[in-house]
Structures are given as C-alpha cells and as structure tokens.
Tab-separated table of C-alpha atoms in Angstrom:
chain	number	residue	atom	x	y	z
A	255	UNK	CA	-1.476	-5.506	14.849
A	256	UNK	CA	0.275	-4.249	17.932
A	257	UNK	CA	-1.010	-0.995	19.177
A	258	UNK	CA	2.321	0.528	17.484
A	259	UNK	CA	0.750	-0.015	14.115
A	260	UNK	CA	-2.915	-0.236	14.608
A	261	UNK	CA	-2.081	3.651	15.491
A	262	UNK	CA	0.315	4.610	12.526
A	263	UNK	CA	-2.136	2.761	10.387
A	264	UNK	CA	-5.287	5.058	12.231
A	265	UNK	CA	-2.829	8.335	11.269
A	266	UNK	CA	-2.654	7.747	7.251
A	267	UNK	CA	-5.973	6.843	7.000
A	268	UNK	CA	-6.784	10.055	8.486
A	269	UNK	CA	-3.686	12.243	6.463
A	270	UNK	CA	-5.441	10.125	3.593
A	271	UNK	CA	-8.758	10.720	3.826
A	272	UNK	CA	-7.317	14.766	4.552
A	273	UNK	CA	-5.308	14.502	0.980
A	274	UNK	CA	-8.450	12.987	-0.660
A	275	UNK	CA	-10.407	15.943	0.275
A	276	UNK	CA	-8.608	18.295	-0.639
A	277	UNK	CA	-8.537	16.740	-3.630
A	278	UNK	CA	-12.298	18.028	-3.916
A	279	UNK	CA	-13.291	14.153	-2.682
A	280	UNK	CA	-16.211	13.407	-0.006
A	281	UNK	CA	-15.043	10.804	2.117
A	282	UNK	CA	-16.261	8.627	4.999
A	283	UNK	CA	-14.219	6.367	7.057
A	284	UNK	CA	-15.603	3.022	7.018
A	285	UNK	CA	-16.375	1.650	10.976
A	286	UNK	CA	-13.440	-0.500	12.106
A	287	UNK	CA	-14.607	-3.855	11.595
A	288	UNK	CA	-13.413	-7.667	11.474
A	289	UNK	CA	-11.499	-8.058	9.032
A	290	UNK	CA	-13.811	-10.918	7.005
A	291	UNK	CA	-16.806	-7.675	7.856
A	292	UNK	CA	-15.415	-5.404	5.869
A	293	UNK	CA	-14.894	-5.859	2.603
A	294	UNK	CA	-15.348	-1.846	1.989
A	295	UNK	CA	-12.191	-1.038	3.054
A	296	UNK	CA	-10.903	2.035	5.351
A	297	UNK	CA	-12.584	4.875	3.805
A	298	UNK	CA	-15.789	5.506	0.986
A	299	UNK	CA	-14.719	7.943	-1.319
A	300	UNK	CA	-17.580	10.310	-3.387
A	301	UNK	CA	-20.317	7.793	-1.663
A	302	UNK	CA	-19.609	4.660	-3.500
A	303	UNK	CA	-15.700	4.098	-3.941
A	304	UNK	CA	-14.187	1.422	-1.260
A	305	UNK	CA	-10.118	2.098	-0.404
A	306	UNK	CA	-8.257	0.587	1.748
A	307	UNK	CA	-4.902	2.173	2.561
A	308	UNK	CA	-1.862	0.157	4.110
A	309	UNK	CA	1.458	1.311	5.157
A	310	UNK	CA	4.601	0.431	5.041
A	311	UNK	CA	8.297	0.762	6.824
A	312	UNK	CA	11.415	-0.157	4.735
A	313	UNK	CA	12.854	-3.272	6.174
A	314	UNK	CA	15.456	-5.295	4.592
A	315	UNK	CA	14.694	-8.493	2.625
A	316	UNK	CA	17.808	-10.641	2.761
A	317	UNK	CA	18.719	-12.062	-0.348
A	318	UNK	CA	21.169	-15.493	0.206
A	319	UNK	CA	22.718	-16.001	-3.577
A	320	UNK	CA	25.506	-19.234	-4.071
A	321	UNK	CA	27.548	-18.303	-7.090
A	322	UNK	CA	30.968	-20.732	-7.720
A	323	UNK	CA	30.489	-22.866	-4.382
A	324	UNK	CA	30.315	-19.921	-2.351
A	325	UNK	CA	27.506	-18.382	-0.494
A	326	UNK	CA	26.818	-14.921	-0.261
A	327	UNK	CA	24.217	-12.377	1.403
A	328	UNK	CA	22.922	-9.359	0.331
A	329	UNK	CA	20.463	-7.172	2.258
A	330	UNK	CA	17.952	-4.797	-0.226
A	331	UNK	CA	15.911	-2.593	2.029
A	332	UNK	CA	12.091	-2.339	-0.327
A	333	UNK	CA	8.670	-1.312	1.205
A	334	UNK	CA	6.209	-4.046	1.562
A	335	UNK	CA	3.138	-3.869	1.385
A	336	UNK	CA	0.294	-7.384	2.503
A	337	UNK	CA	-3.050	-7.274	-0.071
A	338	UNK	CA	-3.896	-10.602	2.025
A	339	UNK	CA	-5.160	-11.780	5.763
A	340	UNK	CA	-4.074	-15.115	6.257
A	341	UNK	CA	-3.582	-16.142	2.890
A	342	UNK	CA	-7.394	-14.712	2.223
A	343	UNK	CA	-8.012	-11.230	0.047
A	344	UNK	CA	-10.953	-10.161	2.340
A	345	UNK	CA	-10.869	-6.440	1.263
A	346	UNK	CA	-11.870	-6.037	-1.973
A	347	UNK	CA	-11.861	-2.288	-2.873
A	348	UNK	CA	-11.701	0.289	-5.817
A	349	UNK	CA	-8.625	2.207	-4.671
A	350	UNK	CA	-5.606	1.329	-3.165
A	351	UNK	CA	-3.371	3.442	-1.135
A	352	UNK	CA	0.398	2.187	-0.278
A	353	UNK	CA	1.971	4.614	1.906
A	354	UNK	CA	5.831	3.738	2.181
A	355	UNK	CA	6.699	5.703	5.383
A	356	UNK	CA	10.758	7.162	4.907
A	357	UNK	CA	12.054	10.550	3.742
A	358	UNK	CA	10.169	11.724	2.644
A	359	UNK	CA	6.702	10.228	2.467
A	360	UNK	CA	5.714	8.351	-0.078
A	361	UNK	CA	2.157	7.871	-0.765
A	362	UNK	CA	0.461	5.850	-4.398
A	363	UNK	CA	-2.697	5.996	-5.688
A	364	UNK	CA	-3.706	3.127	-7.615
A	365	UNK	CA	-6.892	1.422	-9.176
A	366	UNK	CA	-7.700	-1.866	-7.563
A	367	UNK	CA	-7.879	-3.913	-10.800
A	368	UNK	CA	-4.339	-2.742	-11.704
A	369	UNK	CA	-3.803	-5.743	-8.444
A	370	UNK	CA	-5.720	-8.291	-8.875
A	371	UNK	CA	-4.305	-11.593	-8.156
A	372	UNK	CA	-1.027	-9.998	-6.376
A	373	UNK	CA	-1.016	-10.476	-2.456
A	374	UNK	CA	1.973	-9.020	-1.898
A	375	UNK	CA	3.234	-5.793	-3.498
A	376	UNK	CA	7.205	-4.438	-3.015
A	377	UNK	CA	8.953	-1.682	-4.155
A	378	UNK	CA	13.090	-1.846	-2.949
A	379	UNK	CA	14.704	1.245	-2.116
A	380	UNK	CA	16.242	2.871	-4.869
A	381	UNK	CA	13.816	1.627	-7.143
A	382	UNK	CA	10.917	3.551	-6.358
A	383	UNK	CA	11.212	5.810	-9.401
A	384	UNK	CA	11.784	3.149	-11.976
A	385	UNK	CA	8.891	0.542	-10.265
A	386	UNK	CA	5.264	1.088	-12.454
A	387	UNK	CA	3.659	2.377	-9.104
A	388	UNK	CA	5.423	5.662	-9.276
A	389	UNK	CA	2.845	7.328	-12.315
A	390	UNK	CA	0.538	7.192	-9.499
A	391	UNK	CA	1.844	8.956	-6.746
A	392	UNK	CA	-0.066	11.153	-5.052
A	393	UNK	CA	-2.270	11.042	-7.481
A	394	UNK	CA	-5.561	11.808	-6.000
A	395	UNK	CA	-8.227	11.132	-8.771
A	396	UNK	CA	-7.782	8.224	-9.499
A	397	UNK	CA	-10.576	7.415	-7.023
A	398	UNK	CA	-12.584	9.338	-10.575
A	399	UNK	CA	-10.915	7.350	-12.779
A	400	UNK	CA	-10.309	3.898	-11.389
A	401	UNK	CA	-13.863	2.903	-13.095
A	402	UNK	CA	-12.507	2.869	-16.219
C-alpha cells in the first residue's frame, strides 16, 4: 500500500474510532502488524468486538458489451472494497466499516456475518441508496447487534 493510501486509511480509522466513541463505545486501536497476523482488524470495540475499516475512492469500472455485431463500452463509477489479501481472507472481524469517499463521505457499518463468502464488495454511484448497504449507513450501534 502506498504512503498516500496508508495515510488515508489511517485517517479514516481515526475518524471511525471517534465516531464509535461519540456513540458511547470504548475503542482501542489495534497495532499495525503483518496482515496475516492481525485477524482482529483495525479497532477493538468495547473490549471484545473487532472492527476492520476499508476505504474506497470512486473509480470507473469499464464494461464492454457486444450486440448485433457492434461493440459498446461503458464506464460505471463505483466503490469497490477488497475483503481479502492475495486471495485469502486473513481479516475476520466482527464488524466491517466501509468508507465510500466522495461528496458526501458515506460510512457503512456492517456485521461480518452478512459478508461471509465474499471477497469483494462493489456499489455503483447512483445506486448506493438502493443497495442493501443503505440500511447500515452510519449505524454505529451495529457493534452491539453483531453478536445476534
């Protein structure tokens, strides 16, 4: 990860920790180590819930369609978060926080049980309000509900 990306990730972890604290949670930032050695994620909430933070910029996703002998190319802007490292899911947190950068910044706080079996999560711009993630936008009490 480049220094600029790491700085952005660190900044968002700090911001997410502050938001959890504002909602009455105790937050401990876990030390950064090798990805394989940190199954807990980036934060520890209330002493027993691990939280992993993922940050995504809005990026174009190129789609090519062939119809009636013609080729059509479309660029669909989307946020895409990786839940894996080199094809393996080392992080196994209780809660994922997905940060969609843009105007406005969107933060989705999702129980990990909803993402079992997924390696990537994508949301197209313009469809964020229709996506299943919308129910988890700024839902900071999900750390309490993640055990259910």
